[in-house]
Amino acid sequence: MAKPTPSPERDFLKVIQAKLTAKQESGELARWQQAMTTQALDTLKHPTPIPGISRATRTETRYYDPSVTATHDSHDADGKLIVKAGTRANPLDYLGFSKVLLFIDARDPQQTAYADQYYRDSRKPVKVVLVGGSWLELMRQWQRPVFYDQKWFLTSRLAITRVPALVYQESPGA
């Protein structure tokens, strides 16, 4: 009885290379790369607006306390107690907050006009932080830095639900 001859198996890498070459020759690879580049740039220029934030309709003041409480004793390398569990500390008691954060939605022309005027009139440095709209377009228009609340870090921590919103440290004893 004769042994069956094994069918030649193609090298996996050669198969992939052949498919990529075919896609490159047909122009499909270049179209895909261009589509991905366009999508990435659009996402960068126009980040997804932060959900749950609406336009402010009235003036409101809220206070935020950044204090933290130690949940356990902390010791140095020699075992000496540094911080006792239950100790409460406010970072603003040690390092002041000298800037004003101004949160706006850049898709609203009234908010951008307000932010621009506030920036010009403020005696303290102002950081404009967007919750919607294009930070890049506004930065080009104003010729100064504009920020976007990445991953909703600040708005969630400060419980901001309406904009425009100003965040600043009141003077001690105020």
mmCIF file with all atom_site columns, N, CA and C in Angstrom, residues 30-57:
data_model
loop_
_atom_site.group_PDB
_atom_site.id
_atom_site.type_symbol
_atom_site.label_atom_id
_atom_site.label_alt_id
_atom_site.label_comp_id
_atom_site.label_asym_id
_atom_site.label_entity_id
_atom_site.label_seq_id
_atom_site.pdbx_PDB_ins_code
_atom_site.Cartn_x
_atom_site.Cartn_y
_atom_site.Cartn_z
_atom_site.occupancy
_atom_site.B_iso_or_equiv
_atom_site.pdbx_formal_charge
_atom_site.auth_seq_id
_atom_site.auth_comp_id
_atom_site.auth_asym_id
_atom_site.auth_atom_id
_atom_site.pdbx_PDB_model_num
ATOM 1  N N  . ALA A 1 30 ? -4.221  51.629 1.658  1.00 0.00 ? 30 ALA A N  1
ATOM 2  C CA . ALA A 1 30 ? -4.066  53.088 1.756  1.00 0.00 ? 30 ALA A CA 1
ATOM 3  C C  . ALA A 1 30 ? -5.389  53.749 2.152  1.00 0.00 ? 30 ALA A C  1
ATOM 4  N N  . ARG A 1 31 ? -6.518  53.257 1.601  1.00 0.00 ? 31 ARG A N  1
ATOM 5  C CA . ARG A 1 31 ? -7.827  53.817 1.953  1.00 0.00 ? 31 ARG A CA 1
ATOM 6  C C  . ARG A 1 31 ? -8.133  53.565 3.426  1.00 0.00 ? 31 ARG A C  1
ATOM 7  N N  . TRP A 1 32 ? -7.813  52.367 3.910  1.00 0.00 ? 32 TRP A N  1
ATOM 8  C CA . TRP A 1 32 ? -8.053  52.031 5.302  1.00 0.00 ? 32 TRP A CA 1
ATOM 9  C C  . TRP A 1 32 ? -7.193  52.907 6.223  1.00 0.00 ? 32 TRP A C  1
ATOM 10 N N  . GLN A 1 33 ? -5.921  53.080 5.864  1.00 0.00 ? 33 GLN A N  1
ATOM 11 C CA . GLN A 1 33 ? -5.027  53.921 6.667  1.00 0.00 ? 33 GLN A CA 1
ATOM 12 C C  . GLN A 1 33 ? -5.533  55.363 6.699  1.00 0.00 ? 33 GLN A C  1
ATOM 13 N N  . GLN A 1 34 ? -5.983  55.875 5.556  1.00 0.00 ? 34 GLN A N  1
ATOM 14 C CA . GLN A 1 34 ? -6.499  57.242 5.500  1.00 0.00 ? 34 GLN A CA 1
ATOM 15 C C  . GLN A 1 34 ? -7.756  57.382 6.352  1.00 0.00 ? 34 GLN A C  1
ATOM 16 N N  . ALA A 1 35 ? -8.644  56.403 6.305  1.00 0.00 ? 35 ALA A N  1
ATOM 17 C CA . ALA A 1 35 ? -9.877  56.446 7.106  1.00 0.00 ? 35 ALA A CA 1
ATOM 18 C C  . ALA A 1 35 ? -9.550  56.445 8.596  1.00 0.00 ? 35 ALA A C  1
ATOM 19 N N  . MET A 1 36 ? -8.595  55.628 9.017  1.00 0.00 ? 36 MET A N  1
ATOM 20 C CA . MET A 1 36 ? -8.201  55.562 10.428 1.00 0.00 ? 36 MET A CA 1
ATOM 21 C C  . MET A 1 36 ? -7.551  56.876 10.877 1.00 0.00 ? 36 MET A C  1
ATOM 22 N N  . THR A 1 37 ? -6.716  57.452 10.010 1.00 0.00 ? 37 THR A N  1
ATOM 23 C CA . THR A 1 37 ? -6.068  58.728 10.326 1.00 0.00 ? 37 THR A CA 1
ATOM 24 C C  . THR A 1 37 ? -7.105  59.833 10.459 1.00 0.00 ? 37 THR A C  1
ATOM 25 N N  . THR A 1 38 ? -8.052  59.875 9.530  1.00 0.00 ? 38 THR A N  1
ATOM 26 C CA . THR A 1 38 ? -9.110  60.885 9.565  1.00 0.00 ? 38 THR A CA 1
ATOM 27 C C  . THR A 1 38 ? -9.940  60.751 10.832 1.00 0.00 ? 38 THR A C  1
ATOM 28 N N  . GLN A 1 39 ? -10.297 59.520 11.183 1.00 0.00 ? 39 GLN A N  1
ATOM 29 C CA . GLN A 1 39 ? -11.104 59.286 12.380 1.00 0.00 ? 39 GLN A CA 1
ATOM 30 C C  . GLN A 1 39 ? -10.346 59.688 13.645 1.00 0.00 ? 39 GLN A C  1
ATOM 31 N N  . ALA A 1 40 ? -9.069  59.350 13.721 1.00 0.00 ? 40 ALA A N  1
ATOM 32 C CA . ALA A 1 40 ? -8.263  59.696 14.899 1.00 0.00 ? 40 ALA A CA 1
ATOM 33 C C  . ALA A 1 40 ? -8.130  61.212 15.044 1.00 0.00 ? 40 ALA A C  1
ATOM 34 N N  . LEU A 1 41 ? -7.879  61.907 13.932 1.00 0.00 ? 41 LEU A N  1
ATOM 35 C CA . LEU A 1 41 ? -7.755  63.368 13.989 1.00 0.00 ? 41 LEU A CA 1
ATOM 36 C C  . LEU A 1 41 ? -9.072  64.025 14.358 1.00 0.00 ? 41 LEU A C  1
ATOM 37 N N  . ASP A 1 42 ? -10.175 63.504 13.842 1.00 0.00 ? 42 ASP A N  1
ATOM 38 C CA . ASP A 1 42 ? -11.492 64.065 14.173 1.00 0.00 ? 42 ASP A CA 1
ATOM 39 C C  . ASP A 1 42 ? -11.792 63.893 15.655 1.00 0.00 ? 42 ASP A C  1
ATOM 40 N N  . THR A 1 43 ? -11.448 62.733 16.209 1.00 0.00 ? 43 THR A N  1
ATOM 41 C CA . THR A 1 43 ? -11.657 62.486 17.636 1.00 0.00 ? 43 THR A CA 1
ATOM 42 C C  . THR A 1 43 ? -10.789 63.424 18.474 1.00 0.00 ? 43 THR A C  1
ATOM 43 N N  . LEU A 1 44 ? -9.573  63.675 18.025 1.00 0.00 ? 44 LEU A N  1
ATOM 44 C CA . LEU A 1 44 ? -8.677  64.584 18.729 1.00 0.00 ? 44 LEU A CA 1
ATOM 45 C C  . LEU A 1 44 ? -9.200  66.015 18.687 1.00 0.00 ? 44 LEU A C  1
ATOM 46 N N  . LYS A 1 45 ? -9.646  66.443 17.507 1.00 0.00 ? 45 LYS A N  1
ATOM 47 C CA . LYS A 1 45 ? -10.120 67.820 17.332 1.00 0.00 ? 45 LYS A CA 1
ATOM 48 C C  . LYS A 1 45 ? -11.482 68.054 17.966 1.00 0.00 ? 45 LYS A C  1
ATOM 49 N N  . HIS A 1 46 ? -12.326 67.037 17.978 1.00 0.00 ? 46 HIS A N  1
ATOM 50 C CA . HIS A 1 46 ? -13.692 67.167 18.490 1.00 0.00 ? 46 HIS A CA 1
ATOM 51 C C  . HIS A 1 46 ? -13.988 66.036 19.463 1.00 0.00 ? 46 HIS A C  1
ATOM 52 N N  . PRO A 1 47 ? -13.473 66.132 20.694 1.00 0.00 ? 47 PRO A N  1
ATOM 53 C CA . PRO A 1 47 ? -13.715 65.062 21.669 1.00 0.00 ? 47 PRO A CA 1
ATOM 54 C C  . PRO A 1 47 ? -15.214 64.922 21.963 1.00 0.00 ? 47 PRO A C  1
ATOM 55 N N  . THR A 1 48 ? -15.586 63.755 22.418 1.00 0.00 ? 48 THR A N  1
ATOM 56 C CA . THR A 1 48 ? -16.969 63.502 22.779 1.00 0.00 ? 48 THR A CA 1
ATOM 57 C C  . THR A 1 48 ? -17.348 64.405 23.950 1.00 0.00 ? 48 THR A C  1
ATOM 58 N N  . PRO A 1 49 ? -18.460 65.150 23.835 1.00 0.00 ? 49 PRO A N  1
ATOM 59 C CA . PRO A 1 49 ? -18.882 66.014 24.942 1.00 0.00 ? 49 PRO A CA 1
ATOM 60 C C  . PRO A 1 49 ? -19.141 65.199 26.212 1.00 0.00 ? 49 PRO A C  1
ATOM 61 N N  . ILE A 1 50 ? -18.886 65.812 27.336 1.00 0.00 ? 50 ILE A N  1
ATOM 62 C CA . ILE A 1 50 ? -19.091 65.139 28.612 1.00 0.00 ? 50 ILE A CA 1
ATOM 63 C C  . ILE A 1 50 ? -20.591 65.025 28.858 1.00 0.00 ? 50 ILE A C  1
ATOM 64 N N  . PRO A 1 51 ? -21.091 63.815 29.079 1.00 0.00 ? 51 PRO A N  1
ATOM 65 C CA . PRO A 1 51 ? -22.532 63.636 29.274 1.00 0.00 ? 51 PRO A CA 1
ATOM 66 C C  . PRO A 1 51 ? -22.998 64.180 30.624 1.00 0.00 ? 51 PRO A C  1
ATOM 67 N N  . GLY A 1 52 ? -24.241 64.610 30.657 1.00 0.00 ? 52 GLY A N  1
ATOM 68 C CA . GLY A 1 52 ? -24.849 65.043 31.917 1.00 0.00 ? 52 GLY A CA 1
ATOM 69 C C  . GLY A 1 52 ? -24.558 66.473 32.304 1.00 0.00 ? 52 GLY A C  1
ATOM 70 N N  . ILE A 1 53 ? -23.896 67.230 31.444 1.00 0.00 ? 53 ILE A N  1
ATOM 71 C CA . ILE A 1 53 ? -23.604 68.624 31.765 1.00 0.00 ? 53 ILE A CA 1
ATOM 72 C C  . ILE A 1 53 ? -24.469 69.507 30.875 1.00 0.00 ? 53 ILE A C  1
ATOM 73 N N  . SER A 1 54 ? -25.218 70.403 31.521 1.00 0.00 ? 54 SER A N  1
ATOM 74 C CA . SER A 1 54 ? -26.121 71.277 30.781 1.00 0.00 ? 54 SER A CA 1
ATOM 75 C C  . SER A 1 54 ? -25.699 72.735 30.957 1.00 0.00 ? 54 SER A C  1
ATOM 76 N N  . ARG A 1 55 ? -26.420 73.608 30.298 1.00 0.00 ? 55 ARG A N  1
ATOM 77 C CA . ARG A 1 55 ? -26.142 75.050 30.369 1.00 0.00 ? 55 ARG A CA 1
ATOM 78 C C  . ARG A 1 55 ? -26.721 75.607 31.666 1.00 0.00 ? 55 ARG A C  1
ATOM 79 N N  . ALA A 1 56 ? -25.944 76.401 32.358 1.00 0.00 ? 56 ALA A N  1
ATOM 80 C CA . ALA A 1 56 ? -26.413 77.020 33.598 1.00 0.00 ? 56 ALA A CA 1
ATOM 81 C C  . ALA A 1 56 ? -27.503 78.037 33.281 1.00 0.00 ? 56 ALA A C  1
ATOM 82 N N  . THR A 1 57 ? -28.548 78.051 34.110 1.00 0.00 ? 57 THR A N  1
ATOM 83 C CA . THR A 1 57 ? -29.645 79.002 33.918 1.00 0.00 ? 57 THR A CA 1
ATOM 84 C C  . THR A 1 57 ? -29.748 79.981 35.073 1.00 0.00 ? 57 THR A C  1
#
